[in-house]
CSV table of C-alpha atoms in Angstrom, one decimal:
chain,number,residue,atom,x,y,z
A,1,GLU,CA,3.1,-17.5,-12.5
A,2,THR,CA,5.3,-15.2,-10.0
A,3,ALA,CA,2.9,-12.7,-7.8
A,4,VAL,CA,2.2,-12.6,-4.3
A,5,PHE,CA,-0.8,-15.0,-3.3
A,6,GLN,CA,-3.3,-14.9,-0.5
A,7,THR,CA,-5.5,-16.9,0.9
A,8,PRO,CA,-7.9,-16.5,2.1
A,9,ASN,CA,-9.9,-14.2,-0.1
A,10,TYR,CA,-12.9,-13.9,2.7
A,11,HIS,CA,-13.3,-14.8,6.0
A,12,VAL,CA,-16.3,-14.5,8.4
A,13,THR,CA,-15.9,-14.4,12.4
A,14,GLN,CA,-17.1,-14.2,15.7
A,15,VAL,CA,-15.6,-12.0,17.9
A,16,GLY,CA,-13.1,-13.6,20.7
A,17,ASN,CA,-11.9,-16.3,17.7
A,18,GLU,CA,-9.0,-16.7,16.1
A,19,VAL,CA,-7.6,-16.3,12.8
A,20,SER,CA,-4.5,-16.5,10.2
A,21,PHE,CA,-4.0,-15.5,7.4
A,22,ASN,CA,-1.7,-16.9,4.6
A,23,CYS,CA,1.1,-15.2,2.0
A,24,LYS,CA,3.4,-16.8,-0.3
A,25,GLN,CA,5.2,-14.2,-3.1
A,26,THR,CA,7.1,-16.9,-6.3
A,27,LEU,CA,9.0,-13.5,-6.6
A,28,GLY,CA,12.1,-13.8,-5.2
A,29,HIS,CA,12.2,-11.2,-3.0
A,30,ASP,CA,13.5,-10.8,0.2
A,31,THR,CA,10.9,-8.4,1.9
A,32,MET,CA,7.6,-8.9,2.6
A,33,TYR,CA,4.9,-6.7,4.5
A,34,TRP,CA,1.6,-6.8,5.8
A,35,TYR,CA,-0.9,-3.8,5.6
A,36,LYS,CA,-4.4,-3.0,6.7
A,37,GLN,CA,-6.1,-1.3,5.0
A,38,ASP,CA,-10.3,-0.2,6.1
A,39,SER,CA,-13.0,0.5,4.8
A,40,LYS,CA,-11.9,4.0,4.3
A,41,LYS,CA,-9.2,2.7,1.7
A,42,LEU,CA,-6.8,4.2,4.4
A,43,LEU,CA,-3.7,1.8,3.9
A,44,LYS,CA,-1.7,1.6,6.8
A,45,ILE,CA,1.6,-0.5,7.3
A,46,MET,CA,1.8,-3.9,9.9
A,47,PHE,CA,4.7,-4.9,9.6
A,48,SER,CA,8.1,-5.9,7.1
A,49,TYR,CA,10.2,-8.5,7.2
A,50,ASN,CA,13.6,-8.6,5.6
A,51,ASN,CA,14.6,-13.0,5.1
A,52,LYS,CA,12.5,-13.4,8.3
A,53,GLN,CA,13.8,-11.0,10.2
A,54,LEU,CA,11.0,-8.5,11.3
A,55,ILE,CA,12.8,-5.1,10.4
A,56,VAL,CA,9.4,-2.6,11.0
A,57,ASN,CA,6.3,-3.5,13.8
A,58,GLU,CA,4.7,-0.4,13.6
A,59,THR,CA,2.1,0.2,16.5
A,60,VAL,CA,-0.4,-2.9,16.5
A,61,PRO,CA,-2.8,-4.5,19.2
A,62,ARG,CA,-0.7,-7.1,21.1
A,63,ARG,CA,-3.1,-9.5,18.9
A,64,PHE,CA,-1.2,-9.7,16.1
A,65,SER,CA,1.6,-11.6,15.1
A,66,PRO,CA,3.1,-12.2,11.6
A,67,GLN,CA,4.9,-15.0,11.2
A,68,SER,CA,7.9,-16.5,8.8
A,69,SER,CA,8.9,-19.7,8.0
A,70,ASP,CA,10.9,-18.6,5.0
A,71,LYS,CA,11.5,-15.6,3.1
A,72,ALA,CA,8.4,-16.3,0.4
A,73,HIS,CA,6.1,-17.1,3.5
A,74,LEU,CA,4.2,-14.5,5.5
A,75,ASN,CA,1.9,-15.5,8.0
A,76,LEU,CA,-0.5,-12.9,9.9
A,77,ARG,CA,-2.3,-14.8,13.0
A,78,ILE,CA,-4.5,-12.5,14.6
A,79,LYS,CA,-5.4,-14.5,18.6
A,80,SER,CA,-8.9,-13.0,19.5
A,81,VAL,CA,-10.5,-11.1,16.8
A,82,GLU,CA,-12.8,-7.5,17.8
A,83,PRO,CA,-15.4,-5.5,15.7
A,84,GLU,CA,-12.5,-2.5,14.7
A,85,ASP,CA,-10.4,-5.9,12.7
A,86,SER,CA,-12.7,-5.7,10.1
A,87,ALA,CA,-10.7,-4.8,7.0
A,88,VAL,CA,-9.2,-6.0,4.1
A,89,TYR,CA,-5.3,-7.1,5.1
A,90,LEU,CA,-2.9,-6.7,2.5
A,91,CYS,CA,0.0,-9.1,1.8
A,92,ALA,CA,2.9,-7.4,-0.4
A,93,SER,CA,6.9,-7.9,-1.7
A,94,SER,CA,9.7,-6.4,-2.6
A,95,SER,CA,13.5,-6.5,-3.8
A,96,ASP,CA,14.6,-3.8,-1.3
A,97,TRP,CA,14.0,-3.6,2.1
A,98,GLY,CA,15.3,0.5,2.3
A,99,GLY,CA,11.3,1.1,0.8
A,100,TYR,CA,12.7,2.3,-2.6
A,101,ALA,CA,11.4,-0.2,-4.8
A,102,GLU,CA,8.2,-1.1,-6.2
A,103,GLN,CA,6.3,-3.2,-3.8
A,104,PHE,CA,3.8,-5.9,-5.3
A,105,PHE,CA,0.7,-6.6,-3.5
A,106,GLY,CA,-1.3,-10.5,-3.4
A,107,PRO,CA,-5.1,-9.4,-3.5
A,108,GLY,CA,-5.8,-9.2,0.7
A,109,THR,CA,-7.9,-10.9,2.7
A,110,ARG,CA,-11.5,-8.6,3.5
A,111,LEU,CA,-12.4,-9.7,7.2
A,112,THR,CA,-15.6,-9.2,8.7
A,113,VAL,CA,-15.8,-9.7,12.6
A,114,LEU,CA,-19.3,-9.9,13.5
B,1,GLY,CA,6.3,12.0,11.6
B,2,ASP,CA,6.2,12.0,8.0
B,3,SER,CA,3.0,12.1,6.3
B,4,VAL,CA,1.3,12.1,3.2
B,5,THR,CA,-2.1,14.9,1.8
B,6,GLN,CA,-4.0,13.9,-0.9
B,7,THR,CA,-7.3,15.6,-2.9
B,8,GLU,CA,-10.2,13.9,-1.0
B,9,GLY,CA,-12.3,11.8,-2.5
B,10,PRO,CA,-14.5,11.0,-4.9
B,11,VAL,CA,-13.2,12.7,-8.3
B,12,THR,CA,-16.0,11.9,-10.3
B,13,LEU,CA,-15.2,12.9,-14.0
B,14,SER,CA,-16.3,12.5,-18.2
B,15,GLU,CA,-14.4,11.0,-20.0
B,16,GLY,CA,-11.9,13.5,-22.3
B,17,THR,CA,-11.5,15.5,-19.6
B,18,SER,CA,-8.2,15.8,-17.3
B,19,LEU,CA,-7.4,14.8,-13.8
B,20,THR,CA,-5.2,16.9,-11.2
B,21,VAL,CA,-5.1,14.8,-7.8
B,22,ASN,CA,-3.0,16.5,-5.8
B,23,CYS,CA,-0.1,15.1,-3.2
B,24,SER,CA,2.0,17.0,-1.0
B,25,TYR,CA,4.1,15.3,1.4
B,26,GLU,CA,6.2,15.8,4.8
B,27,THR,CA,9.4,14.2,5.7
B,28,LYS,CA,12.8,15.3,7.0
B,29,GLN,CA,14.6,12.7,4.6
B,30,TYR,CA,14.9,12.6,0.8
B,31,PRO,CA,12.4,10.1,-0.3
B,32,THR,CA,11.5,8.3,-2.9
B,33,LEU,CA,7.5,8.8,-4.3
B,34,PHE,CA,5.4,6.8,-5.7
B,35,TRP,CA,1.8,6.6,-7.1
B,36,TYR,CA,-0.2,3.2,-7.3
B,37,VAL,CA,-3.6,2.7,-8.1
B,38,GLN,CA,-5.7,0.2,-7.5
B,39,TYR,CA,-7.9,-1.3,-9.0
B,40,PRO,CA,-11.5,-3.3,-7.5
B,41,GLY,CA,-10.7,-6.9,-6.3
B,42,GLU,CA,-7.2,-6.0,-6.6
B,43,GLY,CA,-4.5,-5.0,-4.4
B,44,PRO,CA,-2.1,-1.7,-5.4
B,45,GLN,CA,-0.3,-1.2,-7.9
B,46,LEU,CA,2.9,0.7,-9.0
B,47,LEU,CA,2.3,3.6,-11.5
B,48,PHE,CA,5.1,5.5,-11.4
B,49,LYS,CA,8.1,6.1,-9.1
B,50,VAL,CA,10.1,9.6,-8.7
B,51,PRO,CA,13.7,9.1,-6.9
B,52,LYS,CA,15.2,12.7,-7.5
B,53,ALA,CA,14.0,15.8,-6.8
B,54,ASN,CA,12.6,17.6,-10.2
B,55,GLU,CA,12.4,14.8,-12.3
B,56,LYS,CA,9.0,13.1,-13.8
B,57,GLY,CA,7.8,9.9,-13.7
B,58,SER,CA,5.0,8.6,-16.6
B,59,ASN,CA,3.2,5.5,-17.5
B,60,ARG,CA,0.2,5.4,-19.3
B,61,GLY,CA,-0.9,8.8,-20.0
B,62,PHE,CA,-0.8,9.3,-16.4
B,63,GLU,CA,2.6,12.0,-15.3
B,64,ALA,CA,3.9,13.5,-11.7
B,65,THR,CA,6.6,16.1,-11.2
B,66,TYR,CA,8.8,15.6,-7.5
B,67,ASN,CA,8.4,18.9,-6.9
B,68,LYS,CA,11.2,19.4,-3.5
B,69,GLU,CA,10.5,23.0,-3.0
B,70,ALA,CA,6.9,22.7,-2.7
B,71,THR,CA,6.9,19.4,-1.2
B,72,SER,CA,4.5,17.8,-3.8
B,73,PHE,CA,4.0,15.6,-6.2
B,74,HIS,CA,0.5,16.2,-7.9
B,75,LEU,CA,-0.7,13.5,-10.5
B,76,GLN,CA,-2.1,14.4,-14.2
B,77,LYS,CA,-3.7,13.0,-17.0
B,78,ALA,CA,-4.7,15.2,-20.0
B,79,SER,CA,-7.6,12.5,-20.6
B,80,VAL,CA,-9.0,10.0,-18.8
B,81,GLN,CA,-10.8,6.9,-20.0
B,82,GLU,CA,-13.3,5.4,-17.5
B,83,SER,CA,-10.9,2.1,-17.5
B,84,ASP,CA,-8.8,5.1,-15.0
B,85,SER,CA,-11.8,4.7,-12.3
B,86,ALA,CA,-9.7,2.9,-9.6
B,87,VAL,CA,-7.7,4.3,-6.3
B,88,TYR,CA,-5.2,6.2,-6.8
B,89,TYR,CA,-2.6,6.7,-3.6
B,90,CYS,CA,0.6,8.9,-3.1
B,91,ALA,CA,3.1,7.2,-1.2
B,92,LEU,CA,7.2,8.2,0.2
B,93,SER,CA,9.7,6.2,1.5
B,94,ASP,CA,10.7,6.3,5.4
B,95,ASN,CA,13.2,5.4,7.7
B,96,GLY,CA,11.7,5.9,10.6
B,97,THR,CA,12.7,4.6,13.6
B,98,GLY,CA,11.2,1.6,13.2
B,99,GLY,CA,13.1,1.1,10.1
B,100,TYR,CA,12.3,1.8,6.8
B,101,LYS,CA,9.0,1.0,5.3
B,102,VAL,CA,6.4,3.3,2.8
B,103,VAL,CA,4.5,6.0,4.2
B,104,PHE,CA,0.8,5.7,1.9
B,105,GLY,CA,-1.6,9.2,1.6
B,106,SER,CA,-5.8,8.5,2.5
B,107,GLY,CA,-6.3,7.2,-1.6
B,108,THR,CA,-8.7,9.4,-4.2
B,109,ARG,CA,-11.1,7.6,-5.6
B,110,LEU,CA,-11.2,8.5,-9.6
B,111,LEU,CA,-14.9,8.1,-11.0
B,112,VAL,CA,-14.8,7.7,-14.8
B,113,SER,CA,-18.2,7.9,-16.6
B,114,PRO,CA,-18.3,7.5,-20.3
């Protein structure tokens, strides 16, 4: 099956803890993204990578760091989570880093910070 | 910076009625325009995209025309079904100072009752 896979589906943690989310795509794409979707369904890009190189880094707190081991994987680490980090984190990939191609999204990881 | 503004939801309709979700955009570039749809528990998926001004995109009975003069890309469907209940995002591709990325509108939740 070719798609975008994310783990875990859900994660509940306490303020100050570190969390990591995994994303893998089997579509053969070179470009991958992380988005944050808040409770009002606002969708904001956080990072994008093309062939393991960071190409977009929006203004996000420094406690967020993407990690890419190869072009099929893009993980997200949050060091010392805050309550405002509660959201759904969506991973996506596309065949074109220029933003013109369709983006394929995973199902998301829902983070709840207590 | 670039922005997308769309109809604030929720939009509540009965099956068989017509739908219009307004989308207006601001950009200094010549963007590709997209409509994405997100069903509950899933990531967004492309409904259709239109790369050129004055062209129309369509899929599953939905359609929108890229109106460069009015900077609009309104989504329409003549007769909605209960299965169309979802969140709809208008989006544009952008080549900003941080590199290429897609800018999403705030999303419009559509609720269709039988």
